[in-house]
Coordinates of C-alpha atoms and ligand atoms in Angstrom, one line a residue:
X1 CA 62.1 113.4 76.6
X2 CA 64.1 111.7 79.4
X3 CA 62.6 108.3 78.6
X4 CA 64.0 108.5 75.0
X5 CA 67.6 108.7 76.3
X6 CA 69.9 105.7 75.6
X7 CA 71.7 103.8 78.3
X8 CA 75.5 103.3 78.4
X9 CA 74.9 99.6 77.6
X10 CA 72.9 100.4 74.5
X11 CA 75.5 102.9 73.5
X12 CA 78.2 100.3 73.7
X13 CA 76.1 97.8 71.8
X14 CA 75.6 100.3 69.0
X15 CA 79.3 101.1 68.9
X16 CA 80.0 97.3 68.8
X17 CA 77.8 96.8 65.8
X18 CA 79.0 99.9 64.0
X19 CA 82.7 99.1 64.4
X20 CA 82.3 95.3 64.0
X21 CA 83.8 94.7 67.4
X22 CA 83.3 91.5 69.5
X23 CA 80.9 91.4 72.4
X24 CA 83.9 90.9 74.8
X25 CA 84.6 94.6 74.8
X26 CA 81.0 95.5 75.8
X27 CA 81.1 92.8 78.5
X28 CA 84.3 94.1 80.0
X29 CA 83.0 97.6 80.0
X30 CA 79.9 96.4 81.8
X31 CA 82.0 95.2 84.7
X32 CA 83.7 98.6 84.9
X33 CA 80.3 100.3 84.9
X34 CA 79.1 98.1 87.7
X35 CA 82.3 98.8 89.7
X36 CA 81.9 102.6 89.3
X37 CA 78.2 102.4 90.4
X38 CA 79.3 100.5 93.5
X39 CA 82.1 103.0 94.3
X40 CA 79.6 105.8 93.8
X41 CA 77.3 104.2 96.3
X42 CA 80.0 103.9 98.9
X43 CA 81.2 107.5 98.3
X44 CA 77.7 108.7 98.6
X45 CA 76.9 106.9 101.9
X46 CA 80.2 108.4 103.3
X47 CA 80.2 108.9 107.0
X48 CA 76.9 107.1 107.5
X49 CA 78.6 103.8 107.1
X50 CA 82.0 104.8 108.5
X51 CA 83.6 105.2 105.0
X52 CA 85.5 108.4 105.9
X53 CA 89.0 108.6 107.4
X54 CA 92.3 106.9 106.9
X55 CA 92.9 103.2 106.7
X56 CA 96.2 103.3 108.6
X57 CA 98.4 102.0 105.8
X58 CA 100.5 103.4 102.9
X59 CA 100.5 102.4 99.2
X60 CA 103.5 101.6 97.1
X61 CA 104.1 105.3 96.5
X62 CA 104.4 105.9 100.2
X63 CA 101.0 107.8 100.3
X64 CA 98.6 107.4 103.2
X65 CA 95.6 105.3 102.1
X66 CA 92.1 106.3 102.9
X67 CA 89.4 103.7 103.8
X68 CA 87.7 104.5 100.5
X69 CA 91.0 104.1 98.5
X70 CA 91.1 100.5 99.7
X71 CA 87.3 99.8 99.4
X72 CA 87.2 101.2 95.8
X73 CA 90.3 99.2 94.9
X74 CA 88.7 96.0 96.3
X75 CA 85.5 96.7 94.4
X76 CA 87.4 97.2 91.1
X77 CA 89.5 94.1 91.6
X78 CA 86.4 91.9 92.4
X79 CA 83.9 93.2 89.8
X80 CA 86.4 93.2 86.9
X81 CA 87.6 89.7 87.6
X82 CA 84.1 88.1 87.3
X83 CA 83.6 88.5 83.5
X84 CA 86.9 86.6 82.7
X85 CA 87.8 89.2 80.0
X86 CA 90.9 90.6 81.8
X87 CA 94.1 88.6 82.0
X88 CA 95.5 90.9 84.6
X89 CA 95.0 94.3 86.4
X90 CA 97.2 97.0 87.8
X91 CA 96.2 99.7 90.3
X92 CA 97.6 102.7 92.1
X93 CA 97.0 100.9 95.3
X94 CA 98.9 97.6 94.4
X95 CA 102.6 97.3 94.1
X96 CA 102.5 94.4 91.7
X97 CA 100.3 93.2 88.8
X98 CA 97.1 91.4 89.9
X99 CA 96.8 88.3 87.7
X100 CA 93.2 87.2 87.2
X101 CA 92.9 83.6 88.1
X102 CA 90.6 81.4 86.0
X103 CA 90.6 83.7 83.0
X104 CA 92.9 81.8 80.7
X105 CA 91.3 83.5 77.6
X106 CA 91.3 87.0 79.0
X107 CA 92.6 89.2 76.2
X108 CA 92.7 92.6 77.9
X109 CA 94.6 94.4 80.7
X110 CA 93.0 96.9 83.0
X111 CA 94.8 99.7 84.8
X112 CA 93.0 101.9 87.3
X113 CA 93.2 104.6 89.9
X114 CA 90.3 103.4 92.0
X115 CA 89.8 106.7 93.8
X116 CA 91.4 109.9 92.5
X117 CA 91.5 113.0 94.6
X118 CA 91.1 111.1 97.8
X119 CA 92.3 114.0 100.0
X120 CA 88.8 115.4 99.1
X121 CA 86.8 112.5 100.6
X122 CA 86.5 113.7 104.2
X123 CA 85.6 117.3 103.1
X124 CA 82.8 116.0 100.8
X125 CA 84.3 117.4 97.5
X126 CA 84.3 115.6 94.2
X127 CA 86.4 112.5 93.7
X128 CA 86.6 110.0 90.8
X129 CA 87.9 106.7 89.4
X130 CA 90.1 106.5 86.3
X131 CA 90.6 103.5 84.0
X132 CA 92.6 102.5 81.0
X133 CA 92.2 99.3 78.9
X134 CA 95.1 97.7 76.9
X135 CA 95.2 94.6 74.8
X136 CA 97.3 91.7 76.1
X137 CA 100.1 91.3 73.5
X138 CA 100.3 87.8 72.0
X139 CA 102.7 85.5 73.8
X140 CA 103.3 87.8 76.7
X141 CA 102.9 86.8 80.4
X142 CA 100.1 88.9 81.8
X143 CA 101.3 88.5 85.3
X144 CA 104.5 90.5 84.6
X145 CA 104.5 94.3 84.6
X146 CA 106.2 94.3 81.2
X147 CA 102.8 93.3 79.6
X148 CA 101.4 96.7 80.7
X149 CA 104.3 98.9 79.6
X150 CA 102.7 100.0 76.4
X151 CA 102.5 103.7 75.2
X152 CA 99.2 105.5 75.7
X153 CA 98.5 105.4 71.9
X154 CA 97.9 101.7 72.3
X155 CA 94.9 102.2 74.7
X156 CA 91.7 100.5 73.5
X157 CA 89.5 102.6 75.8
X158 CA 89.8 104.9 78.7
X159 CA 87.5 106.8 81.0
X160 CA 86.6 108.1 84.3
X161 CA 83.8 108.2 86.8
X162 CA 83.2 111.5 88.5
X163 CA 81.5 111.2 92.0
X164 CA 80.2 114.8 92.2
X165 CA 76.8 116.4 92.7
X166 CA 75.8 113.8 90.1
X167 CA 77.8 110.7 89.2
X168 CA 79.0 110.7 85.6
X169 CA 80.9 108.3 83.5
X170 CA 83.0 109.7 80.6
X171 CA 84.4 107.3 78.1
X172 CA 86.4 107.1 74.9
X173 CA 87.0 104.1 72.7
X174 CA 89.0 106.1 70.2
X175 CA 86.0 107.5 68.5
X176 CA 85.2 110.8 70.3
X177 CA 84.2 111.3 74.0
X178 CA 80.8 110.7 75.4
X179 CA 79.4 111.4 78.9
X180 CA 76.7 109.5 80.8
X181 CA 74.9 110.4 84.0
X182 CA 73.8 107.9 86.6
X183 CA 70.1 107.8 87.4
X184 CA 70.3 106.3 90.9
X185 CA 66.6 105.3 91.0
X186 CA 66.9 103.4 87.7
X187 CA 70.4 102.2 88.5
X188 CA 71.7 103.0 85.0
X189 CA 74.0 105.5 83.2
X190 CA 72.2 107.5 80.5
X191 CA 73.9 109.3 77.6
X192 CA 73.6 113.0 78.6
X193 CA 76.8 114.5 77.0
X194 CA 77.2 113.2 73.5
X195 CA 80.3 114.2 71.5
X196 CA 82.1 116.2 74.3
X197 CA 84.8 118.6 73.0
X198 CA 87.4 120.9 74.5
X199 CA 87.3 124.5 73.3
X200 CA 90.7 125.4 71.7
X201 CA 90.9 128.7 73.6
X202 CA 90.3 129.4 77.2
X203 CA 90.6 132.0 80.0
X204 CA 90.9 129.5 82.8
X205 CA 93.9 127.5 84.2
X206 CA 94.4 125.1 87.1
X207 CA 97.7 124.6 89.0
X208 CA 98.6 124.1 92.6
X209 CA 100.0 127.6 93.2
X210 CA 101.4 126.7 96.6
X211 CA 104.2 125.0 94.6
X212 CA 105.2 128.2 92.7
X213 CA 108.6 128.5 94.5
X214 CA 109.5 125.2 92.8
X215 CA 108.3 126.0 89.3
X216 CA 110.5 126.0 86.2
X217 CA 110.8 129.0 84.0
X218 CA 108.3 128.0 81.3
X219 CA 105.5 127.4 83.8
X220 CA 106.3 130.5 85.7
X221 CA 106.2 132.6 82.5
X222 CA 102.8 131.1 81.5
X223 CA 101.2 131.7 84.9
X224 CA 102.7 135.2 85.3
X225 CA 101.3 136.2 81.9
X226 CA 97.9 134.9 82.8
X227 CA 97.9 136.7 86.2
X228 CA 98.9 139.9 84.5
X229 CA 95.4 139.9 82.9
X230 CA 94.1 142.6 80.5
X231 CA 97.1 144.9 80.7
X232 CA 99.6 142.1 80.4
X233 CA 101.0 140.3 77.3
X234 CA 97.9 138.1 76.9
X235 CA 95.5 141.1 76.9
X236 CA 92.8 139.3 78.8
X237 CA 91.9 138.4 82.3
X238 CA 92.2 134.7 83.4
X239 CA 90.4 132.8 86.1
X240 CA 92.1 130.1 88.2
X241 CA 90.7 126.8 89.8
X242 CA 92.3 124.0 91.8
X243 CA 90.1 121.1 93.0
X244 CA 92.9 118.7 93.8
X245 CA 90.9 115.9 92.0
X246 CA 92.3 115.5 88.5
X247 CA 89.0 113.9 87.4
X248 CA 87.1 117.0 88.4
X249 CA 89.6 119.3 86.7
X250 CA 89.5 117.3 83.5
X251 CA 85.7 117.2 83.6
X252 CA 85.6 121.0 84.0
X253 CA 87.9 121.3 80.9
X254 CA 85.6 119.0 78.9
X255 CA 82.6 121.2 79.8
X256 CA 84.0 124.7 79.5
X257 CA 87.6 124.5 78.4
X258 CA 90.8 125.3 80.4
X259 CA 94.3 124.1 81.1
X260 CA 95.4 121.7 83.9
X261 CA 99.0 121.6 84.9
X262 CA 100.9 119.3 87.3
X263 CA 104.3 120.1 85.9
X264 CA 107.7 118.8 86.7
X265 CA 109.3 121.2 89.3
X266 CA 112.5 121.4 91.3
X267 CA 110.9 119.5 94.2
X268 CA 109.3 116.6 92.3
X269 CA 111.8 116.3 89.4
X270 CA 113.7 113.4 90.9
X271 CA 110.5 111.3 91.0
X272 CA 109.6 112.5 87.4
X273 CA 106.6 114.5 88.4
X274 CA 103.5 113.8 90.6
X275 CA 100.9 112.1 88.5
X276 CA 101.2 108.5 87.4
X277 CA 101.6 107.8 83.7
X278 CA 99.8 104.5 83.4
X279 CA 96.5 105.1 85.3
X280 CA 96.2 108.9 85.5
X281 CA 98.1 110.7 82.6
X282 CA 97.6 108.3 79.7
X283 CA 93.8 107.7 80.1
X284 CA 93.2 111.5 80.7
X285 CA 95.4 112.3 77.7
X286 CA 93.4 109.9 75.5
X287 CA 90.1 111.5 76.5
X288 CA 91.4 115.0 76.1
X289 CA 92.9 114.3 72.6
X290 CA 89.7 112.5 71.5
X291 CA 87.8 115.7 72.5
X292 CA 90.2 117.9 70.4
X293 CA 92.5 119.0 73.2
X294 CA 96.2 118.4 73.7
X295 CA 98.2 116.6 76.5
X296 CA 102.0 117.0 76.9
X297 CA 104.7 116.6 79.6
X298 CA 106.2 119.9 78.5
X299 CA 107.6 119.4 75.0
X300 CA 106.5 115.8 74.5
X301 CA 103.1 114.2 73.8
X302 CA 102.1 112.1 76.8
X303 CA 100.6 109.2 74.8
X304 CA 103.9 108.7 72.9
X305 CA 106.0 108.0 76.0
X306 CA 107.4 104.5 76.3
X307 CA 106.6 103.5 79.9
X308 CA 109.4 101.9 81.9
X309 CA 107.6 101.3 85.2
X310 CA 104.0 100.5 86.2
X311 CA 104.0 103.4 88.8
X312 CA 106.1 105.8 86.8
X313 CA 105.3 109.5 87.4
X314 CA 105.2 112.2 84.6
X315 CA 104.6 115.9 84.3
X316 CA 101.1 116.6 82.9
X317 CA 99.9 119.7 81.0
X318 CA 96.6 119.2 79.2
X319 CA 93.5 120.9 78.0
X320 CA 92.6 123.6 75.4
X321 CA 94.8 123.2 72.4
X322 CA 96.0 126.7 71.8
X323 CA 97.0 127.2 75.4
X324 CA 98.7 123.9 75.8
X325 CA 100.6 124.5 72.5
X326 CA 101.7 127.9 73.9
X327 CA 103.0 126.2 77.1
X328 CA 104.8 123.6 75.0
X329 CA 106.4 126.4 73.0
X330 CA 107.6 128.1 76.2
X331 CA 109.1 124.7 77.2
X332 CA 110.9 124.4 73.8
X333 CA 112.3 127.9 74.2
X334 CA 113.3 127.1 77.8
X335 CA 111.1 129.9 79.2
Ligands
LIG401 P1 95.2 110.4 94.2 O1 94.2 110.9 95.1 O2 94.8 109.3 93.3 O3 96.6 110.1 94.9 O4 95.5 111.6 93.1 C1 95.6 112.9 93.5 C2 96.2 113.7 92.4 C3 95.3 114.4 91.5 O5 94.0 113.9 91.4 C4 95.3 115.8 91.9 O6 95.3 116.6 90.7 C5 96.6 116.0 92.6 O7 97.0 114.7 93.0 C6 96.5 116.9 93.8 O8 97.8 117.2 94.2 P2 98.0 118.3 95.4 O9 97.8 117.5 96.7 O10 99.4 118.7 95.2 O11 97.0 119.4 95.2
LIG402 MN1 94.8 109.9 91.3
LIG403 MN1 94.0 107.4 93.9

């Protein structure tokens, strides 16, 4: 019965009571939910209101900004400042920390990728938003990047919104992973995917194969063995997908298993990889681990990394446990 579903707000209140948490956490999540609904609305209206195309500027990473990158960033900054729960925020689209003025008692830090997969906007393919919530350590100046440089294991919550055929919000507070679908007419997210899990085995992998000439030996070995199919060393056929929206790839893995790789290669090694640790790799690693999967850089667990820079890049290999363990083994062996 659809009317018997529970809303995301009710779900958070239940969790709050069960875990004896303060209302502050539910309040700050409410602001993120509102921001995601507003971004969803702008993504959905698309070209009708001139939301497609480039903004004509570059972000701190030297990447071309799309109009929706900037609009989504502004929505996140504005909506999440209103509740007074965050002391500061950091974003893919901002070089420096954004201190929240007038929130002297804000006890949390918010990191976000306001629009992930933004090369997909103009071709009307799924994009998303990613967020990670940290506590502000006692006695630390929230306006300095150092306050944010905490390993992923310290995350209080993480999640993403997926702006696909339906808009979904997937969330972990360290107690499993739950998925909610936006009912646009009602204006609320409803729990539709309770207790999401990643199957330990899979026959599907995701990697940008146009970069294969740059791959290191362990990744090359893994992909070659998958491509060899039934008659190869794996003894089974594999399927491949590449959406170029990490949110969409992670969501697929939560629904039907799989492996996602954006590894270090000879072209991106100097930068540390492609994806950003603080607002892409860590929140996704938290979600994947909470769903029973694994997330590594190669040999190392992503969430154990001590960050050194707000916009640090890392290699990312995540998904079905047995496959990611195999890829990590190949890295330990050097091929
Ligand atoms: P963003 O749009 O926030 O810059 O992130 C894009 C990321 C990620 O979502 C995706 O997996 C990857 O970059 C796509 O990279 P390629 O362009 O190499 O396919
Ligand atoms: Mn991104
Ligand atoms: Mn982005």
